[in-house]
PDB file of C-alpha atoms in Angstrom:
ATOM      1  CA  MET A 168       2.876  30.259 -44.066  1.00 68.00           C
ATOM      2  CA  SER A 169       4.381  33.737 -44.481  1.00 81.00           C
ATOM      3  CA  ASP A 170       7.366  35.027 -42.521  1.00 81.00           C
ATOM      4  CA  HIS A 171       4.978  37.253 -40.570  1.00 80.00           C
ATOM      5  CA  ASP A 172       2.763  34.302 -39.632  1.00 84.00           C
ATOM      6  CA  GLU A 173       5.793  32.264 -38.591  1.00 86.00           C
ATOM      7  CA  ALA A 174       7.018  35.144 -36.407  1.00 83.00           C
ATOM      8  CA  VAL A 175       3.586  35.412 -34.770  1.00 83.00           C
ATOM      9  CA  ALA A 176       3.539  31.657 -34.170  1.00 87.00           C
ATOM     10  CA  ALA A 177       7.042  31.784 -32.663  1.00 85.00           C
ATOM     11  CA  LEU A 178       6.120  34.633 -30.325  1.00 83.00           C
ATOM     12  CA  LYS A 179       3.020  32.708 -29.255  1.00 86.00           C
ATOM     13  CA  ARG A 180       5.253  29.783 -28.316  1.00 85.00           C
ATOM     14  CA  LEU A 181       7.242  32.245 -26.223  1.00 82.00           C
ATOM     15  CA  GLY A 182       4.122  33.108 -24.261  1.00 83.00           C
ATOM     16  CA  LEU A 183       2.469  35.998 -26.132  1.00 84.00           C
ATOM     17  CA  SER A 184      -1.100  35.923 -27.331  1.00 87.00           C
ATOM     18  CA  SER A 185      -1.800  36.271 -31.056  1.00 89.00           C
ATOM     19  CA  TYR A 186      -2.894  39.912 -30.640  1.00 89.00           C
ATOM     20  CA  GLU A 187       0.124  40.712 -28.460  1.00 88.00           C
ATOM     21  CA  ALA A 188       2.481  39.175 -30.996  1.00 87.00           C
ATOM     22  CA  GLN A 189       0.964  41.135 -33.889  1.00 88.00           C
ATOM     23  CA  VAL A 190       1.001  44.435 -32.003  1.00 88.00           C
ATOM     24  CA  PHE A 191       4.599  43.877 -30.907  1.00 86.00           C
ATOM     25  CA  ILE A 192       5.684  43.191 -34.499  1.00 87.00           C
ATOM     26  CA  ALA A 193       3.824  46.279 -35.695  1.00 86.00           C
ATOM     27  CA  LEU A 194       5.549  48.460 -33.088  1.00 84.00           C
ATOM     28  CA  GLN A 195       8.940  47.096 -34.129  1.00 84.00           C
ATOM     29  CA  ARG A 196       8.176  48.323 -37.625  1.00 86.00           C
ATOM     30  CA  LEU A 197       6.726  51.664 -36.556  1.00 83.00           C
ATOM     31  CA  ASP A 198       9.053  52.479 -33.642  1.00 78.00           C
ATOM     32  CA  THR A 199       6.581  54.800 -31.865  1.00 82.00           C
ATOM     33  CA  ALA A 200       2.906  54.693 -32.782  1.00 83.00           C
ATOM     34  CA  THR A 201      -0.620  55.414 -31.640  1.00 85.00           C
ATOM     35  CA  VAL A 202      -3.402  52.860 -31.600  1.00 86.00           C
ATOM     36  CA  ARG A 203      -4.689  54.293 -34.868  1.00 88.00           C
ATOM     37  CA  GLU A 204      -1.318  53.804 -36.538  1.00 86.00           C
ATOM     38  CA  VAL A 205      -1.022  50.260 -35.228  1.00 85.00           C
ATOM     39  CA  ASP A 206      -4.532  49.576 -36.494  1.00 86.00           C
ATOM     40  CA  ARG A 207      -3.466  50.526 -40.012  1.00 86.00           C
ATOM     41  CA  THR A 208      -0.682  47.942 -40.098  1.00 85.00           C
ATOM     42  CA  THR A 209      -2.265  44.934 -38.414  1.00 85.00           C
ATOM     43  CA  GLU A 210      -5.397  42.849 -38.630  1.00 85.00           C
ATOM     44  CA  VAL A 211      -5.968  43.189 -34.888  1.00 86.00           C
ATOM     45  CA  PRO A 212      -9.308  44.865 -34.100  1.00 88.00           C
ATOM     46  CA  ARG A 213      -8.726  48.350 -32.753  1.00 84.00           C
ATOM     47  CA  SER A 214     -10.672  47.521 -29.601  1.00 86.00           C
ATOM     48  CA  GLN A 215      -8.162  44.737 -28.901  1.00 89.00           C
ATOM     49  CA  ILE A 216      -5.034  46.811 -29.581  1.00 87.00           C
ATOM     50  CA  TYR A 217      -5.437  48.756 -26.326  1.00 86.00           C
ATOM     51  CA  GLY A 218      -5.522  45.619 -24.193  1.00 87.00           C
ATOM     52  CA  ALA A 219      -2.706  43.933 -26.114  1.00 88.00           C
ATOM     53  CA  ALA A 220      -0.479  47.017 -25.762  1.00 87.00           C
ATOM     54  CA  GLU A 221      -1.212  47.260 -22.042  1.00 88.00           C
ATOM     55  CA  ASP A 222      -0.379  43.561 -21.584  1.00 87.00           C
ATOM     56  CA  LEU A 223       2.867  44.031 -23.506  1.00 86.00           C
ATOM     57  CA  ALA A 224       3.726  46.959 -21.249  1.00 87.00           C
ATOM     58  CA  GLU A 225       3.143  44.770 -18.176  1.00 86.00           C
ATOM     59  CA  ARG A 226       5.563  42.244 -19.662  1.00 84.00           C
ATOM     60  CA  GLY A 227       8.153  44.976 -20.094  1.00 86.00           C
ATOM     61  CA  LEU A 228       8.083  44.733 -23.879  1.00 86.00           C
ATOM     62  CA  VAL A 229       6.420  48.079 -24.623  1.00 86.00           C
ATOM     63  CA  ASP A 230       6.859  51.584 -23.220  1.00 87.00           C
ATOM     64  CA  ILE A 231       3.846  53.904 -22.982  1.00 85.00           C
ATOM     65  CA  GLN A 232       3.987  57.668 -23.449  1.00 84.00           C
ATOM     66  CA  GLN A 233       1.116  59.406 -21.668  1.00 82.00           C
ATOM     67  CA  SER A 234       0.453  61.899 -24.411  1.00 81.00           C
ATOM     68  CA  ASN A 235      -2.697  62.762 -26.290  1.00 82.00           C
ATOM     69  CA  PRO A 236      -3.163  60.461 -28.047  1.00 86.00           C
ATOM     70  CA  ILE A 237      -1.232  57.831 -26.092  1.00 84.00           C
ATOM     71  CA  GLN A 238       1.787  56.514 -27.925  1.00 87.00           C
ATOM     72  CA  TYR A 239       3.458  53.128 -27.653  1.00 86.00           C
ATOM     73  CA  ARG A 240       7.045  52.124 -28.356  1.00 87.00           C
ATOM     74  CA  ALA A 241       8.495  48.613 -28.396  1.00 84.00           C
ATOM     75  CA  VAL A 242      11.688  48.036 -26.422  1.00 85.00           C
ATOM     76  CA  ASP A 243      14.732  47.084 -28.493  1.00 83.00           C
ATOM     77  CA  LEU A 244      15.126  43.469 -29.511  1.00 85.00           C
ATOM     78  CA  ASP A 245      17.952  42.621 -27.126  1.00 86.00           C
ATOM     79  CA  GLU A 246      15.900  43.813 -24.185  1.00 87.00           C
ATOM     80  CA  ALA A 247      12.828  41.988 -25.494  1.00 84.00           C
ATOM     81  CA  ARG A 248      14.827  38.798 -25.905  1.00 87.00           C
ATOM     82  CA  THR A 249      16.107  39.081 -22.328  1.00 86.00           C
ATOM     83  CA  ARG A 250      12.656  39.716 -20.872  1.00 85.00           C
ATOM     84  CA  LEU A 251      11.057  36.828 -22.764  1.00 84.00           C
ATOM     85  CA  ARG A 252      13.861  34.494 -21.739  1.00 86.00           C
ATOM     86  CA  GLU A 253      13.520  35.551 -18.097  1.00 86.00           C
ATOM     87  CA  ARG A 254       9.792  34.950 -18.284  1.00 83.00           C
ATOM     88  CA  LEU A 255      10.302  31.514 -19.790  1.00 82.00           C
ATOM     89  CA  ASP A 256      12.840  30.698 -17.102  1.00 85.00           C
ATOM     90  CA  ARG A 257      10.375  31.725 -14.396  1.00 85.00           C
ATOM     91  CA  GLU A 258       7.613  29.629 -15.952  1.00 81.00           C
ATOM     92  CA  GLU A 259       9.965  26.668 -16.284  1.00 83.00           C
ATOM     93  CA  ASP A 260      11.028  26.978 -12.639  1.00 84.00           C
ATOM     94  CA  ARG A 261       7.408  27.258 -11.543  1.00 85.00           C
ATOM     95  CA  ALA A 262       6.389  24.207 -13.556  1.00 84.00           C
ATOM     96  CA  PHE A 263       9.265  22.016 -12.424  1.00 83.00           C
ATOM     97  CA  ASP A 264       8.952  23.127  -8.809  1.00 82.00           C
ATOM     98  CA  TYR A 265       5.364  21.919  -8.955  1.00 80.00           C
ATOM     99  CA  LEU A 266       6.388  18.657 -10.657  1.00 80.00           C
ATOM    100  CA  GLU A 267       9.025  18.052  -8.001  1.00 83.00           C
ATOM    101  CA  SER A 268       6.424  18.691  -5.312  1.00 81.00           C
ATOM    102  CA  ALA A 269       4.052  16.254  -7.018  1.00 78.00           C
ATOM    103  CA  ARG A 270       6.817  13.651  -7.171  1.00 76.00           C
ATOM    104  CA  ARG A 271       7.516  14.058  -3.449  1.00 75.00           C
ATOM    105  CA  GLU A 272       3.811  13.700  -2.675  1.00 71.00           C
ATOM    106  CA  ARG A 273       3.710  10.509  -4.718  1.00 62.00           C
ATOM    107  CA  ALA A 274       6.746   9.164  -2.871  1.00 57.00           C
ATOM    108  CA  ASP A 275       5.204  10.040   0.499  1.00 56.00           C
ATOM    109  CA  GLU A 276       1.968   8.312  -0.484  1.00 54.00           C
ATOM    110  CA  SER A 277       3.752   5.225  -1.757  1.00 49.00           C
ATOM    111  CA  GLU A 278       5.678   4.896   1.513  1.00 47.00           C
ATOM    112  CA  ALA A 279       2.395   4.699   3.384  1.00 44.00           C
ATOM    113  CA  GLN A 280       0.741   2.458   0.785  1.00 52.00           C
ATOM    114  CA  GLU A 281       1.113  -1.311   0.654  1.00 60.00           C
ATOM    115  CA  ASP A 282       1.098  -2.488  -2.952  1.00 82.00           C
ATOM    116  CA  ILE A 283      -0.646  -5.847  -3.275  1.00 88.00           C
ATOM    117  CA  TRP A 284      -1.210  -6.987  -6.849  1.00 90.00           C
ATOM    118  CA  THR A 285      -3.404  -9.678  -8.367  1.00 91.00           C
ATOM    119  CA  VAL A 286      -2.742 -11.686 -11.531  1.00 90.00           C
ATOM    120  CA  GLN A 287      -4.901 -14.291 -13.230  1.00 88.00           C
ATOM    121  CA  GLY A 288      -4.181 -17.156 -15.584  1.00 88.00           C
ATOM    122  CA  THR A 289      -1.424 -19.734 -15.291  1.00 87.00           C
ATOM    123  CA  GLY A 290       0.653 -18.254 -18.115  1.00 88.00           C
ATOM    124  CA  THR A 291       0.493 -14.745 -16.690  1.00 90.00           C
ATOM    125  CA  ILE A 292       1.404 -16.022 -13.235  1.00 92.00           C
ATOM    126  CA  ASP A 293       4.317 -17.953 -14.759  1.00 92.00           C
ATOM    127  CA  ASP A 294       5.652 -14.675 -16.165  1.00 93.00           C
ATOM    128  CA  ARG A 295       5.363 -12.946 -12.785  1.00 93.00           C
ATOM    129  CA  VAL A 296       7.015 -15.879 -10.970  1.00 94.00           C
ATOM    130  CA  VAL A 297       9.928 -15.848 -13.426  1.00 94.00           C
ATOM    131  CA  THR A 298      10.361 -12.083 -12.998  1.00 95.00           C
ATOM    132  CA  LEU A 299      10.341 -12.278  -9.206  1.00 95.00           C
ATOM    133  CA  ILE A 300      12.811 -15.160  -9.197  1.00 95.00           C
ATOM    134  CA  GLY A 301      15.050 -13.118 -11.483  1.00 95.00           C
ATOM    135  CA  ASP A 302      15.105 -10.332  -8.881  1.00 94.00           C
ATOM    136  CA  ALA A 303      16.255 -12.639  -6.067  1.00 95.00           C
ATOM    137  CA  ASP A 304      19.481 -11.760  -4.269  1.00 94.00           C
ATOM    138  CA  GLU A 305      19.710 -14.316  -1.450  1.00 95.00           C
ATOM    139  CA  ARG A 306      17.063 -17.028  -1.504  1.00 95.00           C
ATOM    140  CA  VAL A 307      14.065 -18.477  -3.321  1.00 95.00           C
ATOM    141  CA  VAL A 308      11.528 -20.941  -1.956  1.00 94.00           C
ATOM    142  CA  PHE A 309       9.072 -22.343  -4.487  1.00 94.00           C
ATOM    143  CA  GLY A 310       6.352 -24.943  -4.212  1.00 89.00           C
ATOM    144  CA  ALA A 311       3.524 -26.022  -6.528  1.00 85.00           C
ATOM    145  CA  ARG A 312       0.764 -28.496  -5.722  1.00 78.00           C
ATOM    146  CA  GLU A 313      -0.401 -29.043  -9.310  1.00 70.00           C
ATOM    147  CA  GLU A 314       1.910 -30.392 -11.982  1.00 65.00           C
ATOM    148  CA  GLY A 315       0.493 -27.898 -14.472  1.00 61.00           C
ATOM    149  CA  THR A 316       1.677 -24.935 -12.408  1.00 67.00           C
ATOM    150  CA  PHE A 317       5.309 -26.064 -12.424  1.00 79.00           C
ATOM    151  CA  ASP A 318       6.416 -25.899 -16.023  1.00 81.00           C
ATOM    152  CA  ASP A 319       9.753 -25.560 -17.764  1.00 84.00           C
ATOM    153  CA  VAL A 320       9.950 -21.752 -17.718  1.00 90.00           C
ATOM    154  CA  VAL A 321       9.698 -21.718 -13.925  1.00 90.00           C
ATOM    155  CA  ALA A 322      12.171 -24.585 -13.603  1.00 89.00           C
ATOM    156  CA  ASP A 323      14.622 -22.751 -15.863  1.00 91.00           C
ATOM    157  CA  ALA A 324      14.299 -19.579 -13.766  1.00 93.00           C
ATOM    158  CA  LEU A 325      14.964 -21.541 -10.571  1.00 93.00           C
ATOM    159  CA  THR A 326      17.998 -23.219 -12.152  1.00 90.00           C
ATOM    160  CA  ALA A 327      19.392 -19.878 -13.308  1.00 93.00           C
ATOM    161  CA  ALA A 328      18.925 -18.397  -9.826  1.00 93.00           C
ATOM    162  CA  GLY A 329      20.775 -21.324  -8.250  1.00 92.00           C
ATOM    163  CA  GLU A 330      23.618 -21.005 -10.753  1.00 92.00           C
ATOM    164  CA  ARG A 331      24.165 -17.375  -9.843  1.00 92.00           C
ATOM    165  CA  GLY A 332      24.479 -18.190  -6.135  1.00 93.00           C
ATOM    166  CA  VAL A 333      20.928 -17.740  -4.847  1.00 93.00           C
ATOM    167  CA  ALA A 334      19.859 -20.368  -2.298  1.00 94.00           C
ATOM    168  CA  VAL A 335      17.002 -22.122  -4.136  1.00 92.00           C
ATOM    169  CA  THR A 336      14.642 -24.532  -2.370  1.00 91.00           C
ATOM    170  CA  VAL A 337      11.891 -26.467  -4.150  1.00 90.00           C
ATOM    171  CA  VAL A 338       9.066 -27.864  -2.028  1.00 86.00           C
ATOM    172  CA  ASP A 339       7.671 -31.301  -2.994  1.00 72.00           C
ATOM    173  CA  GLY A 340       9.843 -31.279  -6.076  1.00 55.00           C
ATOM    174  CA  ASP A 341      10.251 -35.047  -6.566  1.00 58.00           C
ATOM    175  CA  ARG A 342       8.390 -35.076  -9.870  1.00 59.00           C
ATOM    176  CA  ALA A 343      10.672 -32.330 -11.227  1.00 65.00           C
ATOM    177  CA  ARG A 344      13.917 -33.283  -9.503  1.00 70.00           C
ATOM    178  CA  GLU A 345      15.526 -34.430 -12.739  1.00 71.00           C
ATOM    179  CA  ARG A 346      15.283 -30.888 -14.120  1.00 74.00           C
ATOM    180  CA  PHE A 347      17.728 -29.535 -11.556  1.00 78.00           C
ATOM    181  CA  GLY A 348      21.369 -29.883 -10.664  1.00 73.00           C
ATOM    182  CA  ASP A 349      23.153 -29.544  -7.368  1.00 78.00           C
ATOM    183  CA  ASP A 350      22.369 -25.820  -7.118  1.00 80.00           C
ATOM    184  CA  VAL A 351      18.788 -26.556  -6.010  1.00 85.00           C
ATOM    185  CA  SER A 352      17.755 -28.203  -2.723  1.00 86.00           C
ATOM    186  CA  PHE A 353      14.469 -29.970  -2.007  1.00 85.00           C
ATOM    187  CA  ARG A 354      12.128 -30.152   0.952  1.00 83.00           C
ATOM    188  CA  ALA A 355       9.032 -32.281   1.478  1.00 79.00           C
ATOM    189  CA  THR A 356       5.836 -31.510   3.410  1.00 76.00           C
ATOM    190  CA  THR A 357       4.963 -33.569   6.484  1.00 72.00           C
ATOM    191  CA  ASP A 358       1.512 -33.570   8.091  1.00 65.00           C
ATOM    192  CA  ALA A 359       0.634 -30.282   6.421  1.00 57.00           C
ATOM    193  CA  PRO A 360      -3.071 -29.410   6.126  1.00 60.00           C
ATOM    194  CA  ASN A 361      -4.402 -30.471   2.724  1.00 63.00           C
ATOM    195  CA  ASP A 362      -6.001 -27.716   0.697  1.00 62.00           C
ATOM    196  CA  GLU A 363      -7.214 -28.674  -2.763  1.00 66.00           C
ATOM    197  CA  ARG A 364      -7.447 -25.049  -3.846  1.00 72.00           C
ATOM    198  CA  SER A 365      -3.845 -24.139  -3.063  1.00 79.00           C
ATOM    199  CA  GLY A 366      -1.772 -23.570  -6.176  1.00 85.00           C
ATOM    200  CA  ARG A 367       1.785 -22.434  -5.647  1.00 90.00           C
ATOM    201  CA  VAL A 368       3.820 -20.338  -3.290  1.00 94.00           C
ATOM    202  CA  LEU A 369       6.935 -18.306  -3.979  1.00 95.00           C
ATOM    203  CA  VAL A 370       9.115 -16.538  -1.437  1.00 96.00           C
ATOM    204  CA  VAL A 371      11.983 -14.365  -2.622  1.00 96.00           C
ATOM    205  CA  ASP A 372      14.500 -13.023  -0.099  1.00 95.00           C
ATOM    206  CA  ALA A 373      12.711 -11.588   2.946  1.00 93.00           C
ATOM    207  CA  ASP A 374      10.229  -9.201   1.370  1.00 92.00           C
ATOM    208  CA  THR A 375       8.664 -10.694  -1.764  1.00 95.00           C
ATOM    209  CA  VAL A 376       5.863 -13.250  -1.915  1.00 95.00           C
ATOM    210  CA  LEU A 377       3.400 -14.760  -4.396  1.00 96.00           C
ATOM    211  CA  ILE A 378       0.576 -17.147  -3.466  1.00 94.00           C
ATOM    212  CA  SER A 379      -1.927 -18.648  -5.899  1.00 92.00           C
ATOM    213  CA  VAL A 380      -5.115 -20.676  -5.738  1.00 90.00           C
ATOM    214  CA  THR A 381      -6.529 -22.909  -8.469  1.00 84.00           C
ATOM    215  CA  GLY A 382      -9.910 -24.205  -9.566  1.00 73.00           C
ATOM    216  CA  GLY A 383     -13.293 -22.567  -9.550  1.00 58.00           C
ATOM    217  CA  ASP A 384     -15.969 -21.804 -12.141  1.00 53.00           C
ATOM    218  CA  GLY A 385     -16.282 -25.498 -12.927  1.00 51.00           C
ATOM    219  CA  LEU A 386     -12.910 -25.550 -14.696  1.00 47.00           C
ATOM    220  CA  PRO A 387     -10.073 -28.014 -14.150  1.00 49.00           C
ATOM    221  CA  ALA A 388      -7.717 -26.726 -11.482  1.00 47.00           C
ATOM    222  CA  VAL A 389      -4.770 -25.978 -13.731  1.00 48.00           C
ATOM    223  CA  ASP A 390      -6.968 -24.044 -16.200  1.00 56.00           C
ATOM    224  CA  HIS A 391      -8.044 -21.448 -13.676  1.00 79.00           C
ATOM    225  CA  GLU A 392      -5.439 -19.907 -11.408  1.00 87.00           C
ATOM    226  CA  ALA A 393      -5.319 -16.578  -9.594  1.00 91.00           C
ATOM    227  CA  ALA A 394      -2.559 -15.150  -7.455  1.00 91.00           C
ATOM    228  CA  ILE A 395      -1.665 -12.237  -5.224  1.00 93.00           C
ATOM    229  CA  TRP A 396       1.871 -10.930  -4.992  1.00 93.00           C
ATOM    230  CA  SER A 397       3.720  -8.145  -3.261  1.00 92.00           C
ATOM    231  CA  ALA A 398       7.337  -7.043  -3.310  1.00 92.00           C
ATOM    232  CA  HIS A 399       9.377  -4.818  -0.994  1.00 90.00           C
ATOM    233  CA  THR A 400       6.411  -3.923   1.219  1.00 88.00           C
ATOM    234  CA  GLY A 401       5.601  -4.317   4.856  1.00 87.00           C
ATOM    235  CA  PHE A 402       2.762  -6.655   3.918  1.00 88.00           C
ATOM    236  CA  ALA A 403       5.142  -8.945   2.023  1.00 91.00           C
ATOM    237  CA  THR A 404       7.654  -8.942   4.875  1.00 91.00           C
ATOM    238  CA  VAL A 405       5.019  -9.981   7.405  1.00 91.00           C
ATOM    239  CA  LEU A 406       3.604 -12.685   5.133  1.00 92.00           C
ATOM    240  CA  VAL A 407       7.084 -14.051   4.404  1.00 93.00           C
ATOM    241  CA  GLY A 408       7.672 -14.267   8.145  1.00 92.00           C
ATOM    242  CA  LEU A 409       4.453 -16.270   8.597  1.00 91.00           C
ATOM    243  CA  LEU A 410       5.376 -18.576   5.727  1.00 90.00           C
ATOM    244  CA  ASP A 411       8.815 -19.170   7.221  1.00 89.00           C
ATOM    245  CA  VAL A 412       7.122 -20.335  10.418  1.00 88.00           C
ATOM    246  CA  TRP A 413       4.928 -22.689   8.346  1.00 85.00           C
ATOM    247  CA  PHE A 414       7.985 -23.974   6.463  1.00 83.00           C
ATOM    248  CA  ASP A 415       9.784 -24.714   9.733  1.00 85.00           C
ATOM    249  CA  GLN A 416       6.759 -26.590  11.041  1.00 83.00           C
ATOM    250  CA  TYR A 417       5.765 -28.665   8.033  1.00 76.00           C
ATOM    251  CA  LEU A 418       8.834 -29.050   5.815  1.00 78.00           C
ATOM    252  CA  GLU A 419      11.723 -31.443   6.138  1.00 75.00           C
ATOM    253  CA  ASP A 420      14.773 -32.078   3.974  1.00 69.00           C
ATOM    254  CA  ALA A 421      14.033 -34.353   1.035  1.00 60.00           C
TER     255      ALA A 421
END
């Protein structure tokens, strides 16, 4: 690419069209020129030189002398640099003002929107459970009906939460009690309704919840698990409150 082509490309990046850039370069070489004279030094069609020169004048980059024929003169480079920079600054402000407005709209929408997510597959749900437990600040309550939905990665996450001072409670955890130390407490269900499809439940602090169901499609229960979860939403807060009532009614210290 020649120096001329690189200059045209650079001016295009600064907001000029290809024709405007070529006419502006030609006028820098010629100082003051008519359309015919510009036509001799550029590859811009003469019919396009008029429009390009007028557009450059609107940008403040070209002065027009109303003579016969009309003559055009490019402003000096320092002035051109200033005008292009000011134009870029205006475009940048306009763009980022819009982006900021879009961000605020997104925030406003998210405040009114309750995010409830679904995940499928025991391994994927394990990953989500571990992540949510890792975010706990005050308490974790975890229960799993099926042995296959209470594996080592979840037990390790519960242990780590207890070691960092989170109040961890495991529901019906007799079969996994040996995995834990004194940082984890246990509660047992009494007279709770039996639901063969229930999988596991996780409550984190006062505003995060995950509930899963197992079975379906003719598969063994532990091979097919789906869950919903929500964190830091009004929905989660309400559901946690309902679960706390259920815990108080059907759980006792184990």
